[in-house]
C-alpha positions as a Python dict, from the first residue, in 0.01 Angstrom:
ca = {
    (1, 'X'): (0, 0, 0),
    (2, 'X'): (7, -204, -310),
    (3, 'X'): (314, -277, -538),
    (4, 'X'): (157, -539, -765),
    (5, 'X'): (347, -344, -1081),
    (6, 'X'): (643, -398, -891),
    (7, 'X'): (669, 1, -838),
    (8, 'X'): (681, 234, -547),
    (9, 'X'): (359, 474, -456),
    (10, 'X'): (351, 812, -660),
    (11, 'X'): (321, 948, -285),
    (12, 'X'): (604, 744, -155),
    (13, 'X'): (807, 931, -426),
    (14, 'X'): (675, 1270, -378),
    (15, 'X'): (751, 1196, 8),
    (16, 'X'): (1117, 1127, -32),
    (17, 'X'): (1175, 1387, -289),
    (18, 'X'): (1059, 1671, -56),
    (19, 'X'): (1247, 1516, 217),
    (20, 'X'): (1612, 1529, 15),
    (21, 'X'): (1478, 1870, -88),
    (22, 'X'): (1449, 2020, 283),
    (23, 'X'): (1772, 1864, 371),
    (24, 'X'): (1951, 1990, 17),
    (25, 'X'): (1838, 2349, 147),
    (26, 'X'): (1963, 2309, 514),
    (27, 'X'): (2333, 2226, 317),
    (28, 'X'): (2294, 2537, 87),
    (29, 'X'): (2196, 2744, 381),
    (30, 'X'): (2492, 2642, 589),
    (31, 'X'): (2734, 2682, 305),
    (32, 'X'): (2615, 3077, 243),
    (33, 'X'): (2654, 3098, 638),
    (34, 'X'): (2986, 2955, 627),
    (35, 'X'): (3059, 3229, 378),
    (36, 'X'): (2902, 3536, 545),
    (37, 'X'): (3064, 3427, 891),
    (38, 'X'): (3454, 3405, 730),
    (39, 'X'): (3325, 3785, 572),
    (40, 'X'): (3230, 3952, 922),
    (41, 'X'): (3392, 4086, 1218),
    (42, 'X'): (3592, 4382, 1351),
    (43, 'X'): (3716, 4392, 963),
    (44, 'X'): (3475, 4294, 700),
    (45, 'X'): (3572, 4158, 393),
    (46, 'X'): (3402, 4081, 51),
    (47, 'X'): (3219, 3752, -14),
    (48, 'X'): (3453, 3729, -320),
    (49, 'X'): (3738, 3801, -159),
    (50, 'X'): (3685, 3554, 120),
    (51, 'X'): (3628, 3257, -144),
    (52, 'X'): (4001, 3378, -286),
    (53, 'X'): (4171, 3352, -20),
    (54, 'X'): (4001, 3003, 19),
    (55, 'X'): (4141, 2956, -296),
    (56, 'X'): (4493, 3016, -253),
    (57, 'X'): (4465, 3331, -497),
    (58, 'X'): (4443, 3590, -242),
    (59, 'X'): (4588, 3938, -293),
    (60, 'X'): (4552, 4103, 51),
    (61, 'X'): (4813, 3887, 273),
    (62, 'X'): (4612, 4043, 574),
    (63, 'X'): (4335, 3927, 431),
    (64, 'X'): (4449, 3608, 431),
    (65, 'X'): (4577, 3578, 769),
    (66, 'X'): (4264, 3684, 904),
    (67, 'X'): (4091, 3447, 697),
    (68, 'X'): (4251, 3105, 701),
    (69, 'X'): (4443, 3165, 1039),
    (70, 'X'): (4189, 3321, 1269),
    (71, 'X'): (3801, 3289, 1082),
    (72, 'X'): (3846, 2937, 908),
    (73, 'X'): (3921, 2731, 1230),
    (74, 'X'): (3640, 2892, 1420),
    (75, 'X'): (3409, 2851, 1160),
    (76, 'X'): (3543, 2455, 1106),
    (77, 'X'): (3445, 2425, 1453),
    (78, 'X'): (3148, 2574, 1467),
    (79, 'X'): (3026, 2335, 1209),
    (80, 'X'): (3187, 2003, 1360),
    (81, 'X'): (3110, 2040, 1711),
    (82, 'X'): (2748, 2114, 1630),
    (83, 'X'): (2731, 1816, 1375),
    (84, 'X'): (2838, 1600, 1659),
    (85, 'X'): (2639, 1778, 1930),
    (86, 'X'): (2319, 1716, 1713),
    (87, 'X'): (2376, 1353, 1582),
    (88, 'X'): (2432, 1254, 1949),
    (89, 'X'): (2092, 1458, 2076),
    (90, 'X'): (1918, 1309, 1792),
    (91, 'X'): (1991, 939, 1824),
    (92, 'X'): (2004, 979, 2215),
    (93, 'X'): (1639, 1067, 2136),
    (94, 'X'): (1562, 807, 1942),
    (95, 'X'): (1730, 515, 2122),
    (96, 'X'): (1611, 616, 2484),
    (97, 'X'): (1267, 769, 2339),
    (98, 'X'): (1283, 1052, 2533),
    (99, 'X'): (1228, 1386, 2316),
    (100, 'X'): (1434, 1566, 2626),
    (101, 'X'): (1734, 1379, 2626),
    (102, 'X'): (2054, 1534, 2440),
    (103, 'X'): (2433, 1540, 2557),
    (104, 'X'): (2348, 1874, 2777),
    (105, 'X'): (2063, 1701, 2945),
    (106, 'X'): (2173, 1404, 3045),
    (107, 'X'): (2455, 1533, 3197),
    (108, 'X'): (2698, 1393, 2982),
    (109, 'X'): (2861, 1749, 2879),
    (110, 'X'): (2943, 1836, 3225),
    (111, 'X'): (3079, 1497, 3270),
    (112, 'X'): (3317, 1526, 2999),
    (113, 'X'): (3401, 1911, 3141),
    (114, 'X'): (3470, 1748, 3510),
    (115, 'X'): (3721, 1482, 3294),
    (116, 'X'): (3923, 1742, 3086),
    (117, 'X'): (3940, 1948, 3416),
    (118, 'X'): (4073, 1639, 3623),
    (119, 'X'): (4305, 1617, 3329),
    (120, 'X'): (4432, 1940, 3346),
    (121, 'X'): (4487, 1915, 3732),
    (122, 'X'): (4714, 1586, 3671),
    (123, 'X'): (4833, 1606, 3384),
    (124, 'X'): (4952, 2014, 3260),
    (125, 'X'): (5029, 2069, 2925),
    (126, 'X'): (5418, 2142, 3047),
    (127, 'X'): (5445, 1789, 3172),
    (128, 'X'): (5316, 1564, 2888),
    (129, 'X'): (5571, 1679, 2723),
    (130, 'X'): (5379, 1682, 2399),
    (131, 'X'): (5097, 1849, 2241),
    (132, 'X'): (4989, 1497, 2119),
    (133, 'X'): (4951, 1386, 2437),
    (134, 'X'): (4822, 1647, 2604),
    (135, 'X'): (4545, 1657, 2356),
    (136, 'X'): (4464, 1299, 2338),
    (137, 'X'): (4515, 1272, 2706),
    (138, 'X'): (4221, 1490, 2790),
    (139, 'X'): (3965, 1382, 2531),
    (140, 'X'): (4061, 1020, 2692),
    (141, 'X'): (3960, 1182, 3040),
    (142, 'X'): (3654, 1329, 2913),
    (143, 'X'): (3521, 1000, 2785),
    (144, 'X'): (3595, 811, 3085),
    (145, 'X'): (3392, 1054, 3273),
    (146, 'X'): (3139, 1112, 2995),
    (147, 'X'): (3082, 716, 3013),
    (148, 'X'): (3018, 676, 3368),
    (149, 'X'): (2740, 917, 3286),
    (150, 'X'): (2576, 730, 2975),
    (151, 'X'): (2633, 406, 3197),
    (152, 'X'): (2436, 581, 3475),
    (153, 'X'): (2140, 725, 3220),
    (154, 'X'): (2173, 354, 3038),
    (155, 'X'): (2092, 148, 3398),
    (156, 'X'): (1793, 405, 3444),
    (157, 'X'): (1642, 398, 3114),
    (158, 'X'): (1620, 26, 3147),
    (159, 'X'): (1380, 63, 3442),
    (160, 'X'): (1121, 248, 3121),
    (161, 'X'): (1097, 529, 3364),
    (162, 'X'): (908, 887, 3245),
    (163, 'X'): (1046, 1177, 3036),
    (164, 'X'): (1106, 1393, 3302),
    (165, 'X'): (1267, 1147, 3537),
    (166, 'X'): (1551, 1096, 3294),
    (167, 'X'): (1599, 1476, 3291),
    (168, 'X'): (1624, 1476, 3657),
    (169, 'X'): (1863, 1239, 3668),
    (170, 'X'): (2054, 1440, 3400),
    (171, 'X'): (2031, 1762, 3625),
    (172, 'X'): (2143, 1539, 3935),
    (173, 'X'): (2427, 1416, 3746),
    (174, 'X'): (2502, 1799, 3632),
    (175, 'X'): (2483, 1921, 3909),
    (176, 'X'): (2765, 1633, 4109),
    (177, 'X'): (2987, 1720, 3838),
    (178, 'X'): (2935, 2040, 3825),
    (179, 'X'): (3087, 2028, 4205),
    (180, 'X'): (3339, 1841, 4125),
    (181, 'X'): (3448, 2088, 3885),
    (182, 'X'): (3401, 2301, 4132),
    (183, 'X'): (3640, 2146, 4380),
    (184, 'X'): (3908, 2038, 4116),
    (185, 'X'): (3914, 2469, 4073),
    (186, 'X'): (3957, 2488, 4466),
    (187, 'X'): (4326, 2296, 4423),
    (188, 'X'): (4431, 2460, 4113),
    (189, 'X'): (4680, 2695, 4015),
    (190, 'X'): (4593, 3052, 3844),
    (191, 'X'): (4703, 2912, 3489),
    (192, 'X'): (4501, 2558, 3555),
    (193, 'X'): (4233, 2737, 3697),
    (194, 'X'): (4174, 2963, 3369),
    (195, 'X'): (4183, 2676, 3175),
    (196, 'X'): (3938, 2492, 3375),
    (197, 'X'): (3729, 2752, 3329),
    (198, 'X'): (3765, 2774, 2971),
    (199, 'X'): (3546, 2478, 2932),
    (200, 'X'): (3248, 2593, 3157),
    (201, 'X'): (3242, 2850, 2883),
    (202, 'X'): (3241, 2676, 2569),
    (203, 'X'): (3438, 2884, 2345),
    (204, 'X'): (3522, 2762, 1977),
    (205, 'X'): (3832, 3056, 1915),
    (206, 'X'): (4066, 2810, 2084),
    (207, 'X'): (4018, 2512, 1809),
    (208, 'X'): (4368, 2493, 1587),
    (209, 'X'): (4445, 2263, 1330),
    (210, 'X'): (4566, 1986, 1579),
    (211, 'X'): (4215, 1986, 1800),
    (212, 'X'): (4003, 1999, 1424),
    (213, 'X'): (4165, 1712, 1299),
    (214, 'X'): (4055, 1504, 1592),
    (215, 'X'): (3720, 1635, 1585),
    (216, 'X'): (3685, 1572, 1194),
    (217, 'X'): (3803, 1185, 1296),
    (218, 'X'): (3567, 1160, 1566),
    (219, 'X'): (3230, 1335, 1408),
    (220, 'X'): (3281, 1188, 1075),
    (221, 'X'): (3333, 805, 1219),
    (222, 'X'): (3027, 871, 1435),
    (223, 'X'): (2796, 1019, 1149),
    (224, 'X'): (2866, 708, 935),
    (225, 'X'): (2824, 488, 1229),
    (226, 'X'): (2483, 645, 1289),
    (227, 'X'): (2394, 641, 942),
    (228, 'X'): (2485, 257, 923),
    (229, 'X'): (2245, 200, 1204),
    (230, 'X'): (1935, 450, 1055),
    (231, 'X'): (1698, 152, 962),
    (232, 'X'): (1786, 3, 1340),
    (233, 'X'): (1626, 328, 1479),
    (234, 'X'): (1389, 351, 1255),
    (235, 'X'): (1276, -10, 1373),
    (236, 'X'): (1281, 124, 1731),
    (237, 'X'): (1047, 393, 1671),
    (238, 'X'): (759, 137, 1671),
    (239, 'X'): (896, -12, 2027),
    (240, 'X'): (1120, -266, 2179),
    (241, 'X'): (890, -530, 2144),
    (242, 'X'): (794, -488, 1797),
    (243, 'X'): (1217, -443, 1734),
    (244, 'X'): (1246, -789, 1892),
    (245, 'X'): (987, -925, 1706),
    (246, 'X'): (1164, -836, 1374),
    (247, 'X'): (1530, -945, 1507),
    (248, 'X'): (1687, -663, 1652),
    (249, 'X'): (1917, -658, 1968),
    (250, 'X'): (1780, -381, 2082),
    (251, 'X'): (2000, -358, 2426),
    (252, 'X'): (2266, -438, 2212),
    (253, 'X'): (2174, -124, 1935),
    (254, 'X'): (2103, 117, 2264),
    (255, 'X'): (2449, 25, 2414),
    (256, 'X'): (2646, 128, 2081),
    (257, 'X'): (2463, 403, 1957),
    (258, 'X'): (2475, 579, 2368),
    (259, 'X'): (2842, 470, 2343),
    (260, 'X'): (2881, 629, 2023),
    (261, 'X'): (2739, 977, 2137),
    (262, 'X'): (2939, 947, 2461),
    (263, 'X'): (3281, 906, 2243),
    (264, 'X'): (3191, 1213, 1990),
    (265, 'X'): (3030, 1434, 2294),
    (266, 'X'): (3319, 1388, 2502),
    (267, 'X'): (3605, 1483, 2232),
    (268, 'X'): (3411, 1781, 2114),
    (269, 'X'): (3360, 1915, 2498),
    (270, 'X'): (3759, 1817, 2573),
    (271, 'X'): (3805, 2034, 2276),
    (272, 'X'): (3576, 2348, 2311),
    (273, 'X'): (3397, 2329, 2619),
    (274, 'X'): (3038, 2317, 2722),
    (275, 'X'): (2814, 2438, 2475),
    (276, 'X'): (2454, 2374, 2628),
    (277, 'X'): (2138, 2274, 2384),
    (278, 'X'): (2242, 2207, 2027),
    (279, 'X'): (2175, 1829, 2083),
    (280, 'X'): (1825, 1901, 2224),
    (281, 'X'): (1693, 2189, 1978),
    (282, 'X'): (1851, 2069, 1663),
    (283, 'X'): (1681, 1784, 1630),
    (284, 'X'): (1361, 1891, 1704),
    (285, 'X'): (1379, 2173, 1414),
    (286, 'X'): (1516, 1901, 1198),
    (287, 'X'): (1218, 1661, 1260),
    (288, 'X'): (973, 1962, 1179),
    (289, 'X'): (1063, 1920, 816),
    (290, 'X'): (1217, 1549, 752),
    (291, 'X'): (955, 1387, 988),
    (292, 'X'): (1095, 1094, 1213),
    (293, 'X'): (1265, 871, 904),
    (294, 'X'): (1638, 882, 1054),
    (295, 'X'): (1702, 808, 667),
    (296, 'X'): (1650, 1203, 670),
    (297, 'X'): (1643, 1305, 1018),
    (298, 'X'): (1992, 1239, 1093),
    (299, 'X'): (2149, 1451, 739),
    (300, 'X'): (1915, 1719, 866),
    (301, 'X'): (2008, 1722, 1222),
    (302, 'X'): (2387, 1757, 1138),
    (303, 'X'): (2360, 2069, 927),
    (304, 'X'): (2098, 2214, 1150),
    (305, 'X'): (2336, 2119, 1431),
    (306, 'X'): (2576, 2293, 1221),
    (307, 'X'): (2405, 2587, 1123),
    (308, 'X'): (2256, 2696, 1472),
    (309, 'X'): (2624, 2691, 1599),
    (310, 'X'): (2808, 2895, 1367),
    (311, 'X'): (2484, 3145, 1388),
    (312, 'X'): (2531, 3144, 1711),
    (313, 'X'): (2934, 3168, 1677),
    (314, 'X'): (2885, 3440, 1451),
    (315, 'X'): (2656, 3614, 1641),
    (316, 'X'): (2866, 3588, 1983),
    (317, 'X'): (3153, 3728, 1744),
    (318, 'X'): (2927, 4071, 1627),
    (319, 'X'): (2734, 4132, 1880),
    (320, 'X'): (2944, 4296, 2164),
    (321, 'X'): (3238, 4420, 1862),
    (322, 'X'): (3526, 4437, 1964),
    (323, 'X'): (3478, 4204, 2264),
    (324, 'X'): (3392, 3817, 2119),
    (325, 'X'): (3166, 3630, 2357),
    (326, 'X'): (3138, 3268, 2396),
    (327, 'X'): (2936, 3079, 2201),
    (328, 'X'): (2775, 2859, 2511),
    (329, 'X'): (2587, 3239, 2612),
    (330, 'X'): (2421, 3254, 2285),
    (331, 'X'): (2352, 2877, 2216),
    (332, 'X'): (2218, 2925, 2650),
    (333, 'X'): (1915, 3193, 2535),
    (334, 'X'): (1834, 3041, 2256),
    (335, 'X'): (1832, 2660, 2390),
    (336, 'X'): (1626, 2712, 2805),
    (337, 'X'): (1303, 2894, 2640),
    (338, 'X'): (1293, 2559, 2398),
    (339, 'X'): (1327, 2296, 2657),
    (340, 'X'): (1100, 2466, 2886),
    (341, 'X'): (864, 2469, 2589),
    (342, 'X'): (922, 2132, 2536),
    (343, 'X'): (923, 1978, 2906),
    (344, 'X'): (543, 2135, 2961),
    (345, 'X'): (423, 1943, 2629),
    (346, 'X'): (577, 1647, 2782),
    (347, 'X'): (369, 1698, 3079),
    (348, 'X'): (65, 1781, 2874),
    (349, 'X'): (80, 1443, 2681),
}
């Protein structure tokens, strides 16, 4: 590559243009499904309609209700939680180079479900005596626990072990708090017990104004952070000893970006529950058209992130009229055919 005119390479250009192209048409795709899912349901209502009561100019007050009260939150959450959900599969990826890993399967979802559960136990909503701290108290639980599991994945990783032996250590790590979960259920009550459950289920109806202003914090922080750091991971994708080479603390860049995906993991789970292989598949449907350039890769992720889940929200909302079911069913089918597909290339490479 030559830049003796002191000008970048025709193909260079072409290259980035068709990459902000693919990711201008994952945000225009979202945005029409954003649309169509506040328009469907056991009543539909017109597109135009729908963007009026956005508006404030509604004339239907039922309309309204229905629209800014019941479909707008769901919707907002939808498109947060799988924002999050794919930024931290995507640079979980990345920084552990392992095309398996993701929040799911590393087993820090289920460690963030076993610390909102343990915070439910000891600490009901009745006796915080707040809504503030009831909500903050549980997404602090969830991180705790959500952290002992990066710290776990972080020790193994730095023994360079295989693919697959990460993921086993996720489904080990699953599968211990999964029992624990378990066990907390064993000692609760009927009305902790149902909302221990709730989170096994991963169900975004429940998200209010209150839980989607912490999870707007948290995911937009986290985005920016990992868009701070996208020429640090795009060092790392020609290996740790070419990153040192060139400067970079690359312990130090692994510890904050897992950190990172452990904080916005563990507030979206204390918020909506499990919701099982958005972090995996996302980014791997993002990479087919941006390529490995986080520059790209991470934009794309987060709507595709975003766009799977409120499919799949909208979906779990129409299928099964008048009944609604969660959205961790649908994101379930969609995700275990994927990562089966992609564990046997694994173990064909």
């Amino acid at each position: 590559m030559h830049l003796d005119d002191g000008r970048l390479p025709q193909g260079y250009g072409r290259h980035v243009a068709l990459r902000k192209r693919g990711v201008a048409a994952a945000a225009a795709a979202t945005a029409l499904l954003f649309l169509f899912s506040l328009s469907v349901g056991a009543v539909t209502i017109p597109p135009g309609d729908v963007l009026r009561s956005l508006l404030g100019w509604g004339q239907e007050a039922r309309w309204d209700r229905i629209v800014c009260q019941i479909r707008l939150p769901q919707a907002l959450a939808a498109l947060l939680a799988g924002t999050g959900l794919s930024l931290a599969g995507a640079v979980s990826q990345s920084v552990l180079r392992n095309p398996l890993a993701s929040p799911f399967t590393l087993g820090i979802s289920h460690g963030a479900a076993f610390g909102a559960a343990l915070s439910v136990l000891l600490f009901p909503r009745g006796e915080t005596g707040s809504l503030f701290l009831h909500l903050y108290g549980t997404a602090a639980s969830a991180l705790f626990a959500s952290a002992l599991t990066t710290a776990a994945v972080l020790l193994l990783a730095r023994r360079r072990p295989s693919p697959e032996t990460v993921v086993l250590c996720g489904v080990a790590l699953s599968a211990l708090f999964t029992a624990s979960t378990m066990l907390l259920q064993y000692f609760a009550d009927d009305s902790q017990l149902a909302t221990m459950v709730f989170w096994t289920f991963g169900d975004l109806a429940r998200a209010r104004w209150p839980e989607l202003a912490l999870m707007t914090a948290v995911t937009a922080l986290s985005a920016a952070y990992f868009l701070f750091r996208r020429w640090d991971l795009n060092t790392l994708l020609a290996g740790e000893e070419t990153a040192r080479s060139l400067g970079l603390s690359v312990t130090r860049i692994r510890l904050e970006t897992m950190a990172v995906a452990c904080l916005v993991t563990a507030v979206i789970v204390s918020l909506v529950g499990v919701i099982g292989f958005v972090g995996l598949v996302c980014p791997h449907m993002a990479r087919r058209f941006t390529g490995d350039d986080h520059r790209f890769l991470l934009p794309a992720s987060a709507l595709t992130g975003a766009f799977l889940l409120l499919a799949a929200d909208t979906t779990a909302r129409l299928v099964l009229l008048p009944r609604i079911l969660p959205v961790s069913i649908v994101t379930a089918f969609l995700g275990a055919p994927t990562f089966i597909w992609l564990l046997g290339r694994e173990r064909r490479r």
